[in-house]
Short mmCIF file of C-alpha atoms in Angstrom, two decimals:
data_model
loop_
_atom_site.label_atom_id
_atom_site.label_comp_id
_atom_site.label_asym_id
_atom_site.label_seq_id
_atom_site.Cartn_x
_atom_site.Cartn_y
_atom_site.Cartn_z
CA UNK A 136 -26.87 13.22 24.04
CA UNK A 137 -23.56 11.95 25.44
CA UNK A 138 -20.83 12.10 22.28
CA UNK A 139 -18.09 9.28 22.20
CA UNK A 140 -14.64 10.01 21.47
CA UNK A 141 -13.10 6.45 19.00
CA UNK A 142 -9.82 5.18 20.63
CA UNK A 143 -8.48 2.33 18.45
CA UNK A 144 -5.33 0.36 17.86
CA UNK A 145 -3.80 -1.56 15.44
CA UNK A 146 -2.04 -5.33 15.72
CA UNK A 147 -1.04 -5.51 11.99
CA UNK A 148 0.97 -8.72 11.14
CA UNK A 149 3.59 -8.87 8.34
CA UNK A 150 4.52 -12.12 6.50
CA UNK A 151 8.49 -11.54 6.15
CA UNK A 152 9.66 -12.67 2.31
CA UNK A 153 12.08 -14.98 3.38
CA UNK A 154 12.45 -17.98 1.14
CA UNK A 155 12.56 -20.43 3.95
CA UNK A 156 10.46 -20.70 7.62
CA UNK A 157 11.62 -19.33 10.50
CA UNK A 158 12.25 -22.38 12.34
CA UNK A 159 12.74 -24.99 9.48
CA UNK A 160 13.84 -24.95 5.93
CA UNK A 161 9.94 -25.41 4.49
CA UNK A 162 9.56 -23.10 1.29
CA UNK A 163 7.05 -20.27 1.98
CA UNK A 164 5.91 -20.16 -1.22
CA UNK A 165 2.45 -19.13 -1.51
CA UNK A 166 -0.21 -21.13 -3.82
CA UNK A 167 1.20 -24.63 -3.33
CA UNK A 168 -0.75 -27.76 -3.17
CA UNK A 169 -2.00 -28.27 0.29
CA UNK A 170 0.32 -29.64 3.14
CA UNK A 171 3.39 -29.78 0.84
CA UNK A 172 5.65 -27.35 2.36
CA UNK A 173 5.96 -28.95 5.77
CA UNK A 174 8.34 -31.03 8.01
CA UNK A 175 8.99 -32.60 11.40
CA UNK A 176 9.25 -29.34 12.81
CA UNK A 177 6.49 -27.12 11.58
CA UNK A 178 4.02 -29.86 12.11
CA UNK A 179 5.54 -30.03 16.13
CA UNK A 180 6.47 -33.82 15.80
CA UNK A 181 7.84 -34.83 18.69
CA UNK A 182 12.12 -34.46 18.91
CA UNK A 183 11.90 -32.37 16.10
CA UNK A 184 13.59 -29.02 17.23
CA UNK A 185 13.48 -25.43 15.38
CA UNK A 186 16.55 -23.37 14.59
CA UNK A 187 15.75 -19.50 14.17
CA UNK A 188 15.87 -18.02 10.61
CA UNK A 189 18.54 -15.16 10.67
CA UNK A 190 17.03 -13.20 7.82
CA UNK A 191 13.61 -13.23 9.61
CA UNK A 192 15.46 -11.65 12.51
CA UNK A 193 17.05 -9.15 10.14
CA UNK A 194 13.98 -8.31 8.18
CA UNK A 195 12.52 -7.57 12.18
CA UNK A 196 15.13 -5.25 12.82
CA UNK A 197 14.86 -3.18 9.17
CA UNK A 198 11.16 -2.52 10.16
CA UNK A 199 11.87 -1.50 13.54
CA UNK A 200 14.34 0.68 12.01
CA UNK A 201 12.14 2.43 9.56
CA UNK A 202 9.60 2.84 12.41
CA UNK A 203 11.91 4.73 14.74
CA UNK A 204 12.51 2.12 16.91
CA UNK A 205 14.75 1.23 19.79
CA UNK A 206 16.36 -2.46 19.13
CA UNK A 207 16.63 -4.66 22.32
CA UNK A 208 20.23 -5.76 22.73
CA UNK A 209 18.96 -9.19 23.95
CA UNK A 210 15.59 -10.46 22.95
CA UNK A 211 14.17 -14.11 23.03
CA UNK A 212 11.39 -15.93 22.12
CA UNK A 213 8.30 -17.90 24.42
CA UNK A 214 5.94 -19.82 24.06
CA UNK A 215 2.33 -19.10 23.91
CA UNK A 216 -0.20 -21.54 24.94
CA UNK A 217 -3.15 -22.62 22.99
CA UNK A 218 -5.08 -25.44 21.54
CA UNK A 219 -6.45 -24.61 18.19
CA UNK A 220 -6.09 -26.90 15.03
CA UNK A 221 -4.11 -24.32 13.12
CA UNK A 222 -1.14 -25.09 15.45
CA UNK A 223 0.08 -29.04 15.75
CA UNK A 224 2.17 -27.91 18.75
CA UNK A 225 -0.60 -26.58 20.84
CA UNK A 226 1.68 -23.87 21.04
CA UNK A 227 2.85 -20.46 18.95
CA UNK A 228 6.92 -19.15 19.29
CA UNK A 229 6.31 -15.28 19.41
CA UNK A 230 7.79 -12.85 21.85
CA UNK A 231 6.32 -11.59 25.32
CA UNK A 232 7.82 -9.45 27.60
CA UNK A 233 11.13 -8.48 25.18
CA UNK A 234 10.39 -7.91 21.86
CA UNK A 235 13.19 -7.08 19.44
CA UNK A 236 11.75 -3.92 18.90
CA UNK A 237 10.03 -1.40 20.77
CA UNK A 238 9.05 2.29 20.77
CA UNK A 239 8.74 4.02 17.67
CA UNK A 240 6.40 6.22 16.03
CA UNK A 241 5.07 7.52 12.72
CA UNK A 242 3.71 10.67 12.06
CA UNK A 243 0.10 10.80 10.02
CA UNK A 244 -0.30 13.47 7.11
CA UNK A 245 -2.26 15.41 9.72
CA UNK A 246 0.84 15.65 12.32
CA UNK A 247 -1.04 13.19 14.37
CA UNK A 248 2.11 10.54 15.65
CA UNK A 249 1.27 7.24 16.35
CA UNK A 250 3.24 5.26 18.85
CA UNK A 251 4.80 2.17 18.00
CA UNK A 252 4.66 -0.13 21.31
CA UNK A 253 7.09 -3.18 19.88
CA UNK A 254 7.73 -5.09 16.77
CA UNK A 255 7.85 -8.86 17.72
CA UNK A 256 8.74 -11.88 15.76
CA UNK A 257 6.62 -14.91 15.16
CA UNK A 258 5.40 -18.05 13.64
CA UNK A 259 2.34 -18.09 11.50
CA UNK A 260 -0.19 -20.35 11.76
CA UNK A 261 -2.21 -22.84 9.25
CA UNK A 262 -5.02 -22.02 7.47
CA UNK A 263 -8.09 -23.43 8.02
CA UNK A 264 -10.80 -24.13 5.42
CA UNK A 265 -14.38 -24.72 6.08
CA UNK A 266 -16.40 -26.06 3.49
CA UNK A 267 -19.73 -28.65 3.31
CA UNK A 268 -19.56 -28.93 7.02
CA UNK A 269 -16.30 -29.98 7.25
CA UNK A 270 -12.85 -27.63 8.49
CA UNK A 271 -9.80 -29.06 6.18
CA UNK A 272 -6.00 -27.72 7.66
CA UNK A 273 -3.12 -26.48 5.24
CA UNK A 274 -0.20 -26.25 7.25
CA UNK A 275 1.89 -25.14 4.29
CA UNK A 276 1.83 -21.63 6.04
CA UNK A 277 2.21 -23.05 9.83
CA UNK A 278 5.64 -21.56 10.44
CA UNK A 279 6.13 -18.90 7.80
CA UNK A 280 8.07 -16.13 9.82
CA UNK A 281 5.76 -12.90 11.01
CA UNK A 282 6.37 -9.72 12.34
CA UNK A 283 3.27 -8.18 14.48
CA UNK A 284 3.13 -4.02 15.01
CA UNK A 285 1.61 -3.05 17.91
CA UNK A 286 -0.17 0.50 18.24
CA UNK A 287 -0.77 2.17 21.22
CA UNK A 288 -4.29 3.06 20.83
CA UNK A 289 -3.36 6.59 19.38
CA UNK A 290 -6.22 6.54 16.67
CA UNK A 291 -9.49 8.56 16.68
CA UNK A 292 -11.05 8.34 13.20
CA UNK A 293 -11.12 5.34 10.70
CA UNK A 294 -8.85 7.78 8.15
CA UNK A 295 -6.23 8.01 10.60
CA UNK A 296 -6.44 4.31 10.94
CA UNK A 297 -6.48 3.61 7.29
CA UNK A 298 -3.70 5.65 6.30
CA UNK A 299 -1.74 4.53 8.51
CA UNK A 300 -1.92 0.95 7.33
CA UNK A 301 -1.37 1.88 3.98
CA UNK A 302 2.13 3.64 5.18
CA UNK A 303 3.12 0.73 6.75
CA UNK A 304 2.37 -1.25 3.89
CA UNK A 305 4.06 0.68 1.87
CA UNK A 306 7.14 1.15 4.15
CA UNK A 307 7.15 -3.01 4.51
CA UNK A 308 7.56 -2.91 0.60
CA UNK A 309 10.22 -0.21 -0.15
CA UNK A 310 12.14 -2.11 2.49
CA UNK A 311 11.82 -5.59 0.72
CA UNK A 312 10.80 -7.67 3.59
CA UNK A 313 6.93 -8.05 2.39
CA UNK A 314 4.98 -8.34 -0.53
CA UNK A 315 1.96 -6.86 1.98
CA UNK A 316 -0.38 -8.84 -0.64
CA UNK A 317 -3.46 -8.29 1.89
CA UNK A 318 -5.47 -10.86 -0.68
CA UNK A 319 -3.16 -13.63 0.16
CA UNK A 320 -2.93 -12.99 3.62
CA UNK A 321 0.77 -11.24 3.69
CA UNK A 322 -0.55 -8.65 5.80
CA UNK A 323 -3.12 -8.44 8.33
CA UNK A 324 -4.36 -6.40 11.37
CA UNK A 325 -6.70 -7.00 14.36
CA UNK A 326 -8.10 -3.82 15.04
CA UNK A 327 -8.71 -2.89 18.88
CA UNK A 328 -11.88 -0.20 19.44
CA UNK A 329 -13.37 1.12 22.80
CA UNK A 330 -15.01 4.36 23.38
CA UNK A 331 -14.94 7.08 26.07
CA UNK A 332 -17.10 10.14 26.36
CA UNK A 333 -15.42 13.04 24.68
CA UNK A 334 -13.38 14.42 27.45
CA UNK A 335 -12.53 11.77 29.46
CA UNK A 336 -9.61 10.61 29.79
CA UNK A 337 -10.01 6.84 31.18
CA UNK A 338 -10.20 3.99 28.56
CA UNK A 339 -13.13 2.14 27.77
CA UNK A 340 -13.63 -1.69 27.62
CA UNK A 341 -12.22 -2.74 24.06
CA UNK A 342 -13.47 -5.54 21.26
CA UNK A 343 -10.76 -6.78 19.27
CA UNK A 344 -12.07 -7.46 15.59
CA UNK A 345 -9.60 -10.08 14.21
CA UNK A 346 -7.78 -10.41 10.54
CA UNK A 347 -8.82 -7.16 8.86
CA UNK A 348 -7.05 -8.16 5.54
CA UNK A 349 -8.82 -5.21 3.24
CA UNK A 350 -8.49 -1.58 3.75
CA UNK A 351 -12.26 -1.45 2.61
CA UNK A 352 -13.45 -4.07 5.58
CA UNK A 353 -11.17 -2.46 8.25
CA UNK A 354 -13.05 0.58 7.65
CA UNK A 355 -16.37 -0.73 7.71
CA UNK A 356 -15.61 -2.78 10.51
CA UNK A 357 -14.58 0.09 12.87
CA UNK A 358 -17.45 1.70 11.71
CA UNK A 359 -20.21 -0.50 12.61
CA UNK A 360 -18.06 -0.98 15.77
CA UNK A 361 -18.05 2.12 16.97
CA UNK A 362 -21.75 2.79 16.42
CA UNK A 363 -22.75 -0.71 18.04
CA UNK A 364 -20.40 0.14 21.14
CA UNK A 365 -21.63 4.02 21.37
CA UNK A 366 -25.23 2.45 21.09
CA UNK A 367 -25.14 0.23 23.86
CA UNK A 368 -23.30 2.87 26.08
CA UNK A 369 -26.18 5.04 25.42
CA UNK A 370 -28.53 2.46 27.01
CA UNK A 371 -26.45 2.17 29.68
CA UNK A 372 -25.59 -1.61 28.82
CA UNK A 373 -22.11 -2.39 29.49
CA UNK A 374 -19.38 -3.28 26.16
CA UNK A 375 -18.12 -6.95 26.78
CA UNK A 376 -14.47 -7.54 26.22
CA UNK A 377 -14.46 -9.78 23.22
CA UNK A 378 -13.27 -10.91 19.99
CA UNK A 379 -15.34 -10.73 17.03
CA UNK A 380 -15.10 -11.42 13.58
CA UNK A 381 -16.38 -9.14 10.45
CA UNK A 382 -18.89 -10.42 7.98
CA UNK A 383 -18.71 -8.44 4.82
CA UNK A 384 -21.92 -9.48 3.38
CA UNK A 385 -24.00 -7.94 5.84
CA UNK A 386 -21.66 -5.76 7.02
CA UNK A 387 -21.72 -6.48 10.98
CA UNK A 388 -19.63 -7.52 13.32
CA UNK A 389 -20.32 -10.81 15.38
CA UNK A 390 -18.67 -12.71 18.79
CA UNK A 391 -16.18 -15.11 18.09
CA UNK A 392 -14.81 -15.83 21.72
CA UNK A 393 -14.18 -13.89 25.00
CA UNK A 394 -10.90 -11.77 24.28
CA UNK A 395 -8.17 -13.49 26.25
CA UNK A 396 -5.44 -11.72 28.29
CA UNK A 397 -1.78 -12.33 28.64
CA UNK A 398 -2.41 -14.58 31.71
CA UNK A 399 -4.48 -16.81 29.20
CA UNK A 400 -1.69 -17.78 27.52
CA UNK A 401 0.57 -19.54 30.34
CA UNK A 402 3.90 -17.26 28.30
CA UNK A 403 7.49 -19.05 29.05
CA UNK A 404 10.36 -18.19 27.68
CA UNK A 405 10.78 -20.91 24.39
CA UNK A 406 13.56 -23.32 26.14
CA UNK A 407 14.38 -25.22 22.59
CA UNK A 408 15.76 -21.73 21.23
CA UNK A 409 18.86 -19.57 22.29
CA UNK A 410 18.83 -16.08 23.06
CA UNK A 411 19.18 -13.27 20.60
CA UNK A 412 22.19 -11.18 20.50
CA UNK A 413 21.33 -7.84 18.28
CA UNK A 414 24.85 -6.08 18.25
CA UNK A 415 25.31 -2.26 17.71
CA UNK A 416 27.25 -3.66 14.74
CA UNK A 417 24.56 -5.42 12.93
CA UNK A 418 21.71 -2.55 14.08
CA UNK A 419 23.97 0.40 12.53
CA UNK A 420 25.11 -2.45 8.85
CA UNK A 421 21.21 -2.64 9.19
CA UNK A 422 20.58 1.11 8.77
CA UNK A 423 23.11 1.97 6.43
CA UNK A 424 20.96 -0.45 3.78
CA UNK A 425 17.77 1.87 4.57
CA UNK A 426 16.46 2.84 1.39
CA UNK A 427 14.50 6.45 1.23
CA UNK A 428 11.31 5.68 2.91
CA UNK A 429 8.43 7.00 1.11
CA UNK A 430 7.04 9.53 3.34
CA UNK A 431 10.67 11.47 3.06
CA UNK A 432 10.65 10.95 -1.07
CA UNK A 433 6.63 12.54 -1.00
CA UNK A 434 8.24 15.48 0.87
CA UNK A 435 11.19 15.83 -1.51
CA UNK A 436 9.20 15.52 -4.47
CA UNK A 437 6.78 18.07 -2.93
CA UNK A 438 9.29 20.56 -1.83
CA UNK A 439 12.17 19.86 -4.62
CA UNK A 440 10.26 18.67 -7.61
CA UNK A 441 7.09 20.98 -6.95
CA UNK A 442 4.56 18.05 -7.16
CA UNK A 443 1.30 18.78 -5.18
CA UNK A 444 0.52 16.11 -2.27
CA UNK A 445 -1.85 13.77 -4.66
CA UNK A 446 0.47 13.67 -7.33
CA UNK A 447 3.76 12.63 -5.06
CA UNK A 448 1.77 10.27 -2.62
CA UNK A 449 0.16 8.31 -6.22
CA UNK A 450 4.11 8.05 -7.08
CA UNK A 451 5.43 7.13 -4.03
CA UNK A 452 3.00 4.58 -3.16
CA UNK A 453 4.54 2.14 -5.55
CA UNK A 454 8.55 1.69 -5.19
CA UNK A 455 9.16 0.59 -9.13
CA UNK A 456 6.58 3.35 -10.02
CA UNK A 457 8.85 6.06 -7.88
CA UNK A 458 11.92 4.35 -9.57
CA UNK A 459 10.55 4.95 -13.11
CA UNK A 460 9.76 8.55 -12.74
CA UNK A 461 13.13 9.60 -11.03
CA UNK A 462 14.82 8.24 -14.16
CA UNK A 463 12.91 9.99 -16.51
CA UNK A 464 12.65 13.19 -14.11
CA UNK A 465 16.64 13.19 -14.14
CA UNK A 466 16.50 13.60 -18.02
CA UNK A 467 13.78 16.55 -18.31
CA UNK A 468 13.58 19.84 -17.74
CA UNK A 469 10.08 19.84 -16.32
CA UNK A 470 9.17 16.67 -13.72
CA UNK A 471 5.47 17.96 -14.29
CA UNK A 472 5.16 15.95 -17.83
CA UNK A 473 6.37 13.18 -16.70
CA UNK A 474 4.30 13.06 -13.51
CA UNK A 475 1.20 13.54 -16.21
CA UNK A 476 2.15 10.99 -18.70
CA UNK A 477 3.02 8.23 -15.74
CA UNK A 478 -0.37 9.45 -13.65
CA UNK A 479 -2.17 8.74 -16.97
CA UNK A 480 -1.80 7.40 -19.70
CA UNK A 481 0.32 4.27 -18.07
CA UNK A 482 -1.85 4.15 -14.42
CA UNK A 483 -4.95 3.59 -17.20
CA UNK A 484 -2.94 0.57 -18.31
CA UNK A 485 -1.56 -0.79 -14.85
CA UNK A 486 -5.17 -1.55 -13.57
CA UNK A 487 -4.46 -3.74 -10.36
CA UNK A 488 -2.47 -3.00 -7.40
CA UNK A 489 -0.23 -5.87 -8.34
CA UNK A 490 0.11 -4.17 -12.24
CA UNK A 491 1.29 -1.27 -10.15
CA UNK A 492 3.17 -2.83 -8.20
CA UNK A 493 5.12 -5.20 -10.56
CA UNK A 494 5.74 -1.73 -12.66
CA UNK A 495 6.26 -3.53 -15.78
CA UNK A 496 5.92 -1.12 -18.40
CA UNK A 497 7.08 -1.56 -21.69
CA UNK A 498 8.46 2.07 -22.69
CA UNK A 499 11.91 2.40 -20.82
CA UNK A 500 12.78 5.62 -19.09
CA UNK A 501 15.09 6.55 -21.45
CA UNK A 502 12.78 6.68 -24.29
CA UNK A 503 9.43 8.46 -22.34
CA UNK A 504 12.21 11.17 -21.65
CA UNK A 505 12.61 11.19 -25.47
CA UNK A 506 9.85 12.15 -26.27
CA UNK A 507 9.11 14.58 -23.39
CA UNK A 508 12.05 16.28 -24.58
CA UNK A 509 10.87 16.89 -28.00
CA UNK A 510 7.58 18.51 -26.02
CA UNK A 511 10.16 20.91 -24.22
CA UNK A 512 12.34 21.79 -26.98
CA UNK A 513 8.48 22.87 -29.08
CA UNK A 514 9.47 20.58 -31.78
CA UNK A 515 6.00 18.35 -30.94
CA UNK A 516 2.83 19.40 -29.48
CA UNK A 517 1.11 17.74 -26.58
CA UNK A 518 -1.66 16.00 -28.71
CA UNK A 519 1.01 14.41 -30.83
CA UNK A 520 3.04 13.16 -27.25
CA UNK A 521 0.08 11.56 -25.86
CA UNK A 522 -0.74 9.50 -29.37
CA UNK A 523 2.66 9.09 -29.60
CA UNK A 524 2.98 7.74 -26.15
CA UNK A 525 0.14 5.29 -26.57
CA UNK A 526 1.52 3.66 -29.58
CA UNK A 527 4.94 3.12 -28.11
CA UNK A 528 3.13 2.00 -25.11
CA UNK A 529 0.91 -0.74 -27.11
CA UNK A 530 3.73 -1.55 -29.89
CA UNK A 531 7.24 -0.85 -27.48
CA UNK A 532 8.96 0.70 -30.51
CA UNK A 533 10.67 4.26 -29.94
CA UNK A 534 9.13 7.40 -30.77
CA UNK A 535 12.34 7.43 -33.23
CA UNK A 536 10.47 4.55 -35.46
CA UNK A 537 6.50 6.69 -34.78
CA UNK A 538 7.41 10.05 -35.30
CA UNK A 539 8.34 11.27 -39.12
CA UNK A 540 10.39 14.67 -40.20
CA UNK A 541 7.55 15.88 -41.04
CA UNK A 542 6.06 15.44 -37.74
CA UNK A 543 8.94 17.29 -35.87
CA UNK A 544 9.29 20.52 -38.23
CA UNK A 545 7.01 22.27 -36.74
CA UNK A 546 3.60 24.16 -38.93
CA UNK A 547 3.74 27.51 -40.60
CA UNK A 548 1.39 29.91 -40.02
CA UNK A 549 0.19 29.98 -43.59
CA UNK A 550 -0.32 25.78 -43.11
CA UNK A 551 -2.61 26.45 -39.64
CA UNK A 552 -4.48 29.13 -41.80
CA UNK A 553 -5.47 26.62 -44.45
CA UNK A 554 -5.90 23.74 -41.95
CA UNK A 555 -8.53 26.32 -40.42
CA UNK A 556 -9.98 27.38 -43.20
CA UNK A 557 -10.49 23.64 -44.53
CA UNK A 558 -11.99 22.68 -40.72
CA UNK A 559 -14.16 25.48 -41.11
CA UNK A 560 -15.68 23.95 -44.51
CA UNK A 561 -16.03 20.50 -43.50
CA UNK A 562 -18.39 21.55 -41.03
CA UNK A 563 -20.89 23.76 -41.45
CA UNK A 564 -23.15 22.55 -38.47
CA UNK A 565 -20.74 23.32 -36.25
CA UNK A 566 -19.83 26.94 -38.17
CA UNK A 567 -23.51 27.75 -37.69
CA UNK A 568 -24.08 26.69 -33.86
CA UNK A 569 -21.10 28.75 -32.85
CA UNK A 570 -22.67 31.47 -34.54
CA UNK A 571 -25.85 31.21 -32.58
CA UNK A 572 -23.55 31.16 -29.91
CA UNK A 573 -22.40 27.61 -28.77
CA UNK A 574 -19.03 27.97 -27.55
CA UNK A 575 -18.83 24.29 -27.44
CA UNK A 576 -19.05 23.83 -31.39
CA UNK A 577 -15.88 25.87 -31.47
CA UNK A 578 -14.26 22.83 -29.88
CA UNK A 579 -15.06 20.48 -32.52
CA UNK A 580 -13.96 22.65 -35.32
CA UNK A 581 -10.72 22.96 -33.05
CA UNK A 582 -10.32 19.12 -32.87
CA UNK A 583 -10.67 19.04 -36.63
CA UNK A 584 -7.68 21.22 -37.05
CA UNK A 585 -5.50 19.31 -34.88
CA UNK A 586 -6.41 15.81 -36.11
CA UNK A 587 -5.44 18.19 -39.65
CA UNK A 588 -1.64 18.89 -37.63
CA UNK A 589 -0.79 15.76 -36.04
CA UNK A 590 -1.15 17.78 -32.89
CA UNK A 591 2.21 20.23 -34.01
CA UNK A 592 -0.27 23.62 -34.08
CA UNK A 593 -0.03 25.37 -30.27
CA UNK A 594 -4.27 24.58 -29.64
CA UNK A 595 -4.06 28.40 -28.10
CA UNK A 596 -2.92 29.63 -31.17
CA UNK A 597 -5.15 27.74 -33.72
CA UNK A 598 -8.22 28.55 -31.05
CA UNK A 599 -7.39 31.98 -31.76
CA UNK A 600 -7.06 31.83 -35.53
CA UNK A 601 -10.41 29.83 -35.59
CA UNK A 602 -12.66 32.67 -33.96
CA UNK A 603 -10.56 35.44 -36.12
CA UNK A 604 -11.99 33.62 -39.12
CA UNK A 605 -14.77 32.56 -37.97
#
């Protein structure tokens, strides 16, 4: 049987997070009433005539930057034709044949790089609502300023395809140009598949599955795609060139028009706009703002910090999350609590992406290194940190207000004796299983003695004592 070798690319569009549209001053505020962020010029009226939003170009150039990209010196925008209700003009502004950014790469966790053909600029288009038989527009979005990133078609599994998405949405983030909110729309991708026998080096005829906005769907929907495709090639039935749409609830993929080509389009250069000048000024103002991108802090915290991969690409993935541990990192002697206390005890609490994102948590830096530093210097055990931690974490007062005197003097050995002894009469089930041989029971005894200690015994230690006596 003939095997089939996945080529894919990725169109992923990026809502920039400017606080104005790119050709008007509309709001792009997100969750408005219907139709109420719009003017003359984002509905096309005629004589109305756009002005291009500086920041939008700006925010472009950032992400071509992090990409690797080359910046065109001179870029402009065209027009591309089309008659759809989402656009009043009948037309989109976007970029053709010179993007304002073009040829960069990123390199997968497998070494794999991925070519970056050009970073364009863009308007967005309405949303359209179908409901009881009827299609309602919201133009509130119509003109909301877009960047699209265009793969070559470098991909050959659906985990190469995945993870690169959620790089770029997390690059788009630490640079502040997106929120990436895929639920709202913030960031899309039309995913391009073909096949080719395994071997061959010609492409195959490609389907272009439109508006991927879950990492989960994308996945499936290169999935069925590729079995559907190698399926027909099997029969010897030809793959149309087409786009399609993904149905979640049954988990298919289904026509929605022929795919067009460039030619479709009737591109002109957009003669209501001027030119754009990127000067080497601007490009090298740009890059000096480059924050560290998180694919460089996962390798320092790897190779600096000694994190393994999990635990530094968990941190990394959230910018106020990677924030928050460097500042409590900076005051400890081991990064390795820290990454244990942020990993769990406040990930359990942050249950959403947008929890994680947003970071709000309500025991400062300052004070989780506190306490970790009490840990280090023996003075509290790791029991009493975590309970510790979860009060401060549900009431925000210090560890200074939780922990007593007491609790940070430390427990003689003549106190963990009698704690044992005392666990080892209040439960005489437990006493007898372990003599028959249940290691298990031991535990519970144990857990007796350090509910007895406020977690300030070393477990090893009182483990030890326990089978002595016992």
């Amino acid at each position: 049987m003939i095997e089939f070798e996945l080529i894919c690319g990725l169109e992923t569009h990026v809502e920039l997070l400017t606080q104005t549209k790119i050709f008007c001053g509309c709001s792009t505020a997100f969750g408005s009433q219907p139709n109420t962020h719009c003017c003359p010029v984002c509905l096309g009226l005629p004589g109305s005539l756009p002005r291009l939003n500086r920041q939008a170009v700006e925010y472009a150039i950032l992400a071509g930057l992090a990409l690797h990209c080359e910046i065109s010196p001179l870029s402009h925008m065209d027009r591309k034709n089309y008659c759809y209700p989402d656009l009043p003009k009948a037309y989109q502004i976007s970029q053709f044949d010179v993007p304002l950014c073009h040829d960069g790469w990123v390199t997968l966790s497998n070494g794999r790089t991925i070519r970056i053909r050009r970073i364009h600029l863009e308007e967005d288009a309405g949303k359209l609502i179908h409901q009881d038989g009827r299609t309602l527009i919201d133009y509130n979005r119509c003109g909301v300023p877009l960047i699209e990133i265009v793969t070559e078609p470098d991909f050959r599994t659906v985990e190469e395809a995945r993870e690169y998405l959620e790089l770029l949405q997390t690059t788009m983030r630490y640079l502040g140009i997106s929120d990436c909110k895929m639920q709202e729309g913030s960031l899309r991708s039309d995913v391009n598949v073909s096949l080719r026998p395994v071997g061959s080096e010609a492409l195959g005829v490609r389907t272009e599955i439109k508006n991927m906005n879950s990492f989960s769907y994308m996945e499936k929907a290169i999935r069925f795609e590729q079995e559907r495709q190698a399926g027909l090639l099997r029969q010897g039935l030809p793959v149309e060139q087409e786009t399609l749409r993904f149905l979640p609830e049954e988990g298919r993929t289904e026509p929605m028009r022929s795919k067009e080509d460039a030619h479709d389009y009737r591109f002109f250069p957009e003669p209501d706009l001027c030119q754009i000048p990127v000067s080497d000024e601007l490009v090298e103002r740009l890059r000096r703002t480059l924050p560290e991108l998180p694919q460089a802090k996962q390798n320092r915290y790897q190779q600096e910090l000694g994190l393994s991969e999990e635990e530094a690409r968990l941190l990394t993935r959230y910018r106020k999350i990677a924030c928050y541990f460097e500042e409590v990192a900076t005051e400890i002697q081991s990064p390795k609590y820290a990454v244990n206390c942020i990993l769990g005890q406040i990930f359990r609490r942050l249950k959403t992406e947008d929890d994680k994102e947003r970071a709000e948590i309500p025991v400062p830096p300052a004070e989780l290194a506190g306490l970790i530093g009490l840990l280090e210097d023996g003075k509290i055990r790791i029991d009493l940190l975590k309970s510790t931690l979860e009060t401060m974490l549900d009431t925000q007062k210090s560890w200074k207000d939780l922990l007593r005197p007491e609790d940070l003097a430390g427990i003689s050995s003549e106190q963990l004796e009698a704690l044992c002894w005392q666990a080892i009469a209040d439960s005489p089930k437990a006493v007898n299983d372990y003599h028959n041989g249940k290691e298990k029971a031991l535990k519970a005894i144990l857990g007796l003695v350090m509910r007895g200690c406020r977690g300030k015994a070393d477990p090893i230690e009182a483990e030890a004592l326990l089978r002595k006596l016992l």
